[in-house]
PDB file of C-alpha atoms in Angstrom:
ATOM      1  CA  MET A 792      28.105-125.748 -61.600  1.00 36.00           C
ATOM      2  CA  LEU A 793      26.599-127.443 -64.765  1.00 40.00           C
ATOM      3  CA  ARG A 794      27.170-125.175 -67.717  1.00 44.00           C
ATOM      4  CA  ILE A 795      26.644-125.938 -71.463  1.00 47.00           C
ATOM      5  CA  ARG A 796      29.843-125.140 -73.292  1.00 51.00           C
ATOM      6  CA  ALA A 797      29.256-122.911 -76.332  1.00 51.00           C
ATOM      7  CA  ARG A 798      30.436-125.405 -78.774  1.00 52.00           C
ATOM      8  CA  LEU A 799      27.929-128.082 -77.491  1.00 50.00           C
ATOM      9  CA  LEU A 800      24.779-125.996 -77.766  1.00 55.00           C
ATOM     10  CA  PRO A 801      24.559-126.684 -81.560  1.00 52.00           C
ATOM     11  CA  ALA A 802      24.693-130.437 -81.026  1.00 52.00           C
ATOM     12  CA  LEU A 803      22.305-130.525 -78.116  1.00 52.00           C
ATOM     13  CA  LEU A 804      19.696-128.442 -79.981  1.00 56.00           C
ATOM     14  CA  LEU A 805      19.937-130.918 -82.955  1.00 49.00           C
ATOM     15  CA  GLY A 806      19.818-133.918 -80.674  1.00 54.00           C
ATOM     16  CA  LEU A 807      16.837-132.696 -78.818  1.00 52.00           C
ATOM     17  CA  CYS A 808      14.902-131.764 -81.950  1.00 53.00           C
ATOM     18  CA  LEU A 809      15.709-135.083 -83.648  1.00 46.00           C
ATOM     19  CA  ALA A 810      14.847-137.233 -80.499  1.00 49.00           C
ATOM     20  CA  ALA A 811      11.538-135.393 -79.939  1.00 48.00           C
ATOM     21  CA  PRO A 812       8.910-138.113 -80.358  1.00 44.00           C
ATOM     22  CA  ALA A 813       6.038-135.590 -80.729  1.00 39.00           C
ATOM     23  CA  ARG A 814       7.958-133.337 -83.055  1.00 40.00           C
ATOM     24  CA  ALA A 815       8.724-136.388 -85.105  1.00 42.00           C
ATOM     25  CA  GLU A 816       5.131-137.452 -85.365  1.00 47.00           C
ATOM     26  CA  THR A 817       3.624-134.212 -86.309  1.00 42.00           C
ATOM     27  CA  GLY A 818       6.490-132.501 -87.756  1.00 71.00           C
ATOM     28  CA  ARG A 819       5.127-128.956 -86.428  1.00 88.00           C
ATOM     29  CA  SER A 820       7.281-127.135 -83.888  1.00 92.00           C
ATOM     30  CA  ILE A 821       7.652-123.529 -82.889  1.00 95.00           C
ATOM     31  CA  LEU A 822      11.194-122.514 -81.628  1.00 94.00           C
ATOM     32  CA  VAL A 823      11.074-119.984 -78.771  1.00 93.00           C
ATOM     33  CA  LEU A 824      14.396-118.161 -78.494  1.00 92.00           C
ATOM     34  CA  ASP A 825      15.016-116.094 -75.499  1.00 89.00           C
ATOM     35  CA  ALA A 826      15.755-112.583 -76.632  1.00 87.00           C
ATOM     36  CA  SER A 827      15.905-110.955 -73.282  1.00 86.00           C
ATOM     37  CA  GLY A 828      18.620-108.534 -72.319  1.00 87.00           C
ATOM     38  CA  SER A 829      20.745-111.276 -70.539  1.00 88.00           C
ATOM     39  CA  MET A 830      21.306-112.961 -73.901  1.00 91.00           C
ATOM     40  CA  TRP A 831      24.171-110.318 -74.366  1.00 93.00           C
ATOM     41  CA  GLY A 832      25.997-112.087 -71.618  1.00 91.00           C
ATOM     42  CA  GLN A 833      29.273-113.694 -72.465  1.00 91.00           C
ATOM     43  CA  VAL A 834      30.148-117.496 -72.680  1.00 89.00           C
ATOM     44  CA  GLU A 835      33.806-118.188 -73.430  1.00 88.00           C
ATOM     45  CA  GLY A 836      34.154-114.499 -74.595  1.00 92.00           C
ATOM     46  CA  GLU A 837      31.210-114.551 -77.090  1.00 92.00           C
ATOM     47  CA  ALA A 838      27.716-113.123 -76.716  1.00 94.00           C
ATOM     48  CA  LYS A 839      25.212-115.825 -75.738  1.00 92.00           C
ATOM     49  CA  ILE A 840      22.887-114.496 -78.506  1.00 93.00           C
ATOM     50  CA  ALA A 841      25.501-115.107 -81.196  1.00 93.00           C
ATOM     51  CA  ILE A 842      26.106-118.753 -80.008  1.00 90.00           C
ATOM     52  CA  ALA A 843      22.271-119.346 -80.022  1.00 90.00           C
ATOM     53  CA  GLN A 844      21.890-117.890 -83.397  1.00 92.00           C
ATOM     54  CA  ARG A 845      24.632-119.931 -84.847  1.00 90.00           C
ATOM     55  CA  ALA A 846      23.033-123.149 -83.209  1.00 86.00           C
ATOM     56  CA  LEU A 847      19.566-122.284 -84.743  1.00 87.00           C
ATOM     57  CA  PHE A 848      21.276-121.724 -87.979  1.00 90.00           C
ATOM     58  CA  GLY A 849      22.816-125.118 -87.884  1.00 86.00           C
ATOM     59  CA  LEU A 850      19.603-126.896 -86.857  1.00 82.00           C
ATOM     60  CA  LEU A 851      17.683-125.244 -89.903  1.00 85.00           C
ATOM     61  CA  GLU A 852      20.459-126.856 -92.218  1.00 85.00           C
ATOM     62  CA  THR A 853      19.799-130.271 -90.662  1.00 82.00           C
ATOM     63  CA  LEU A 854      16.076-130.774 -90.229  1.00 78.00           C
ATOM     64  CA  PRO A 855      14.021-132.327 -93.014  1.00 78.00           C
ATOM     65  CA  ALA A 856      12.520-129.821 -95.424  1.00 77.00           C
ATOM     66  CA  GLU A 857       8.992-130.896 -94.767  1.00 81.00           C
ATOM     67  CA  GLU A 858       9.445-129.982 -91.102  1.00 82.00           C
ATOM     68  CA  GLU A 859       7.186-127.178 -90.296  1.00 91.00           C
ATOM     69  CA  LEU A 860       8.736-124.595 -87.998  1.00 93.00           C
ATOM     70  CA  GLY A 861       7.768-121.438 -86.627  1.00 95.00           C
ATOM     71  CA  LEU A 862       9.713-118.915 -84.386  1.00 95.00           C
ATOM     72  CA  VAL A 863       8.558-116.747 -81.392  1.00 92.00           C
ATOM     73  CA  PRO A 864      11.079-114.807 -79.493  1.00 84.00           C
ATOM     74  CA  PRO A 865      10.162-113.336 -76.263  1.00 74.00           C
ATOM     75  CA  ALA A 866      11.321-109.659 -75.517  1.00 58.00           C
ATOM     76  CA  PRO A 867      12.675-108.848 -78.840  1.00 59.00           C
ATOM     77  CA  ARG A 868      11.402-105.276 -79.005  1.00 65.00           C
ATOM     78  CA  ARG A 869      10.582-103.334 -75.764  1.00 67.00           C
ATOM     79  CA  LYS A 870      12.675-103.360 -72.604  1.00 68.00           C
ATOM     80  CA  GLY A 871      10.662-104.094 -69.462  1.00 72.00           C
ATOM     81  CA  ASP A 872       7.545-105.169 -71.238  1.00 76.00           C
ATOM     82  CA  CYS A 873       6.206-108.724 -70.351  1.00 82.00           C
ATOM     83  CA  GLY A 874       3.748-108.613 -73.054  1.00 82.00           C
ATOM     84  CA  ASP A 875       6.463-108.186 -75.744  1.00 77.00           C
ATOM     85  CA  ILE A 876       6.091-111.500 -77.452  1.00 86.00           C
ATOM     86  CA  GLU A 877       5.463-111.905 -81.174  1.00 85.00           C
ATOM     87  CA  LEU A 878       4.993-114.776 -83.492  1.00 91.00           C
ATOM     88  CA  LEU A 879       7.498-113.694 -86.056  1.00 92.00           C
ATOM     89  CA  VAL A 880       7.317-116.932 -88.415  1.00 95.00           C
ATOM     90  CA  PRO A 881       4.053-118.952 -88.001  1.00 95.00           C
ATOM     91  CA  ALA A 882       4.814-122.884 -88.258  1.00 95.00           C
ATOM     92  CA  GLY A 883       4.717-124.061 -91.821  1.00 93.00           C
ATOM     93  CA  PRO A 884       6.636-125.674 -94.702  1.00 90.00           C
ATOM     94  CA  GLY A 885       9.379-123.785 -96.279  1.00 90.00           C
ATOM     95  CA  THR A 886      10.030-121.207 -93.438  1.00 93.00           C
ATOM     96  CA  ARG A 887      13.656-121.674 -93.128  1.00 92.00           C
ATOM     97  CA  ASP A 888      14.638-118.489 -94.756  1.00 93.00           C
ATOM     98  CA  ALA A 889      12.285-116.391 -92.887  1.00 95.00           C
ATOM     99  CA  ILE A 890      13.269-117.804 -89.517  1.00 95.00           C
ATOM    100  CA  ARG A 891      16.956-117.245 -90.483  1.00 94.00           C
ATOM    101  CA  ALA A 892      16.356-113.709 -91.113  1.00 95.00           C
ATOM    102  CA  ALA A 893      14.108-113.126 -88.141  1.00 94.00           C
ATOM    103  CA  VAL A 894      16.763-114.685 -85.918  1.00 94.00           C
ATOM    104  CA  ALA A 895      19.669-112.743 -87.236  1.00 94.00           C
ATOM    105  CA  ALA A 896      17.681-109.528 -86.812  1.00 92.00           C
ATOM    106  CA  ILE A 897      17.048-110.138 -83.116  1.00 90.00           C
ATOM    107  CA  SER A 898      18.523-107.755 -80.665  1.00 88.00           C
ATOM    108  CA  PRO A 899      18.075-108.830 -77.254  1.00 88.00           C
ATOM    109  CA  ARG A 900      16.599-106.659 -74.683  1.00 83.00           C
ATOM    110  CA  GLY A 901      13.906-106.534 -71.865  1.00 80.00           C
ATOM    111  CA  LYS A 902      12.434-109.059 -69.563  1.00 83.00           C
ATOM    112  CA  THR A 903      12.048-112.830 -69.947  1.00 83.00           C
ATOM    113  CA  PRO A 904       8.409-113.717 -70.143  1.00 87.00           C
ATOM    114  CA  LEU A 905       9.125-117.369 -71.089  1.00 90.00           C
ATOM    115  CA  SER A 906       5.847-118.936 -69.863  1.00 92.00           C
ATOM    116  CA  GLN A 907       3.832-116.512 -71.833  1.00 92.00           C
ATOM    117  CA  ALA A 908       5.824-117.201 -75.143  1.00 93.00           C
ATOM    118  CA  VAL A 909       5.394-120.810 -74.631  1.00 95.00           C
ATOM    119  CA  ILE A 910       1.609-120.400 -74.188  1.00 95.00           C
ATOM    120  CA  GLU A 911       1.608-118.312 -77.325  1.00 94.00           C
ATOM    121  CA  ALA A 912       3.385-120.624 -79.292  1.00 96.00           C
ATOM    122  CA  ALA A 913       1.229-123.530 -78.163  1.00 96.00           C
ATOM    123  CA  GLU A 914      -1.633-121.514 -79.157  1.00 96.00           C
ATOM    124  CA  ALA A 915      -0.376-120.721 -82.491  1.00 95.00           C
ATOM    125  CA  LEU A 916       0.198-124.410 -83.072  1.00 96.00           C
ATOM    126  CA  ARG A 917      -3.598-125.055 -81.999  1.00 95.00           C
ATOM    127  CA  TYR A 918      -2.314-127.418 -79.139  1.00 95.00           C
ATOM    128  CA  GLU A 919      -6.046-127.950 -78.123  1.00 94.00           C
ATOM    129  CA  GLU A 920      -6.771-129.575 -81.391  1.00 93.00           C
ATOM    130  CA  ALA A 921      -3.486-131.329 -82.667  1.00 92.00           C
ATOM    131  CA  ALA A 922      -0.228-132.533 -81.383  1.00 92.00           C
ATOM    132  CA  ALA A 923       2.174-129.453 -80.634  1.00 93.00           C
ATOM    133  CA  THR A 924       5.818-129.232 -79.966  1.00 93.00           C
ATOM    134  CA  VAL A 925       7.490-125.974 -78.650  1.00 95.00           C
ATOM    135  CA  ILE A 926      11.284-125.935 -78.292  1.00 92.00           C
ATOM    136  CA  LEU A 927      12.522-123.158 -75.717  1.00 93.00           C
ATOM    137  CA  LEU A 928      16.141-122.000 -75.624  1.00 92.00           C
ATOM    138  CA  SER A 929      16.772-119.790 -72.739  1.00 90.00           C
ATOM    139  CA  ASP A 930      19.559-118.554 -70.583  1.00 88.00           C
ATOM    140  CA  GLY A 931      17.331-117.518 -67.646  1.00 79.00           C
ATOM    141  CA  ILE A 932      14.395-117.599 -65.306  1.00 81.00           C
ATOM    142  CA  GLU A 933      10.982-116.427 -65.800  1.00 85.00           C
ATOM    143  CA  THR A 934      10.962-112.782 -64.833  1.00 84.00           C
ATOM    144  CA  CYS A 935       7.290-111.955 -65.487  1.00 87.00           C
ATOM    145  CA  ASP A 936       4.354-113.298 -63.301  1.00 84.00           C
ATOM    146  CA  LEU A 937       3.658-116.719 -64.527  1.00 90.00           C
ATOM    147  CA  ASP A 938       4.821-119.926 -62.958  1.00 92.00           C
ATOM    148  CA  PRO A 939       6.617-122.188 -65.481  1.00 93.00           C
ATOM    149  CA  CYS A 940       5.640-125.260 -63.537  1.00 93.00           C
ATOM    150  CA  ALA A 941       1.900-124.395 -63.447  1.00 95.00           C
ATOM    151  CA  VAL A 942       1.982-123.323 -67.198  1.00 95.00           C
ATOM    152  CA  GLY A 943       3.386-126.639 -68.216  1.00 95.00           C
ATOM    153  CA  ALA A 944       0.864-128.526 -66.240  1.00 96.00           C
ATOM    154  CA  ALA A 945      -2.091-126.633 -67.746  1.00 96.00           C
ATOM    155  CA  LEU A 946      -0.678-126.924 -71.480  1.00 96.00           C
ATOM    156  CA  GLU A 947      -0.255-130.736 -70.902  1.00 95.00           C
ATOM    157  CA  GLN A 948      -3.762-130.998 -69.249  1.00 95.00           C
ATOM    158  CA  ALA A 949      -5.490-129.020 -72.052  1.00 94.00           C
ATOM    159  CA  GLY A 950      -3.509-130.199 -75.000  1.00 92.00           C
ATOM    160  CA  VAL A 951      -4.089-133.065 -77.399  1.00 89.00           C
ATOM    161  CA  ASP A 952      -0.412-134.106 -77.233  1.00 92.00           C
ATOM    162  CA  PHE A 953       1.361-130.842 -76.125  1.00 95.00           C
ATOM    163  CA  THR A 954       5.334-131.216 -75.406  1.00 95.00           C
ATOM    164  CA  ALA A 955       7.761-128.489 -74.414  1.00 96.00           C
ATOM    165  CA  HIS A 956      11.528-129.224 -74.594  1.00 94.00           C
ATOM    166  CA  VAL A 957      13.748-126.896 -72.923  1.00 93.00           C
ATOM    167  CA  ILE A 958      17.573-126.080 -73.440  1.00 90.00           C
ATOM    168  CA  GLY A 959      18.740-123.909 -70.396  1.00 88.00           C
ATOM    169  CA  PHE A 960      21.850-122.240 -72.006  1.00 85.00           C
ATOM    170  CA  ASP A 961      24.316-121.101 -69.403  1.00 88.00           C
ATOM    171  CA  VAL A 962      21.945-121.168 -66.540  1.00 87.00           C
ATOM    172  CA  ALA A 963      24.112-121.340 -63.488  1.00 83.00           C
ATOM    173  CA  ALA A 964      21.786-121.621 -60.380  1.00 86.00           C
ATOM    174  CA  GLU A 965      20.158-124.781 -59.519  1.00 89.00           C
ATOM    175  CA  LYS A 966      16.884-122.992 -58.606  1.00 88.00           C
ATOM    176  CA  ASP A 967      16.725-121.512 -62.026  1.00 87.00           C
ATOM    177  CA  ARG A 968      17.448-124.744 -63.820  1.00 90.00           C
ATOM    178  CA  ALA A 969      14.736-126.353 -61.894  1.00 92.00           C
ATOM    179  CA  GLN A 970      12.318-123.764 -62.922  1.00 91.00           C
ATOM    180  CA  LEU A 971      12.875-124.639 -66.632  1.00 93.00           C
ATOM    181  CA  ARG A 972      13.125-128.292 -66.006  1.00 94.00           C
ATOM    182  CA  CYS A 973       9.835-128.234 -64.412  1.00 94.00           C
ATOM    183  CA  LEU A 974       8.308-126.687 -67.439  1.00 95.00           C
ATOM    184  CA  ALA A 975       9.685-129.657 -69.552  1.00 96.00           C
ATOM    185  CA  GLU A 976       8.819-132.423 -67.310  1.00 96.00           C
ATOM    186  CA  ASN A 977       5.314-131.292 -66.663  1.00 96.00           C
ATOM    187  CA  THR A 978       4.641-131.658 -70.447  1.00 96.00           C
ATOM    188  CA  GLY A 979       6.464-134.891 -70.922  1.00 95.00           C
ATOM    189  CA  GLY A 980       9.283-133.026 -72.679  1.00 95.00           C
ATOM    190  CA  ARG A 981      13.202-133.070 -71.976  1.00 93.00           C
ATOM    191  CA  PHE A 982      15.230-130.536 -70.319  1.00 93.00           C
ATOM    192  CA  LEU A 983      18.978-130.241 -71.244  1.00 88.00           C
TER     193      LEU A 983
END
C-alpha cells in the first residue's frame, strides 16, 4: 500500500509547487485543502489536518513573496453539504497571513466535493482568460456527484492554460488514487 509518510508531506508539497511550470510562469495559484471530516483521521498518531496545516505553513515560508496565492477549502463549515465551498482567500500578492489564519481556523467536517472546489478555484483564477494553477491536497475521493476525470478534461479543454496538481495524502485504495490521478493527468498536472 502506497502511503505518504507524515514527515514527507511538506517536502512533496514544496517540490510540487516549485516544479510546476504553469505556476512558475504565471505566479497565480489557488490551494485547495480538503477540509472534509476524514481529515480528522490519524497518520502516525497525528490528525491529518494538523499535518496538512503544518505542510502548508512551511510552503508559505518558502515561496517567493511575489507569488500570488489563494485558498479554497471544500467542506469547511457544514456537514453533508456538497455546496459547502468557499473562496476564503482570493489569489493575490501578500496573502500569506490571510492564508495562514484561514488554514489554522479550519475544523474539518462534511463531505468531499473536490471536483466542485477545483472548478470554483479555476473560475476564481479566470482560467478561461489566463493561465491558472490549482494545487489540491486531499486524503480521499470525490463524495459528491461529479466525476474528477471529466472535470479535469473539461477544465483543460476550456482553459487557456489550466493545470491541476494533486497530492493524495494517505489515500490507501488504488481506485481512490486513480480518481485523483486522473484529475491531475487530464489537465497536464502532476499526481503525488
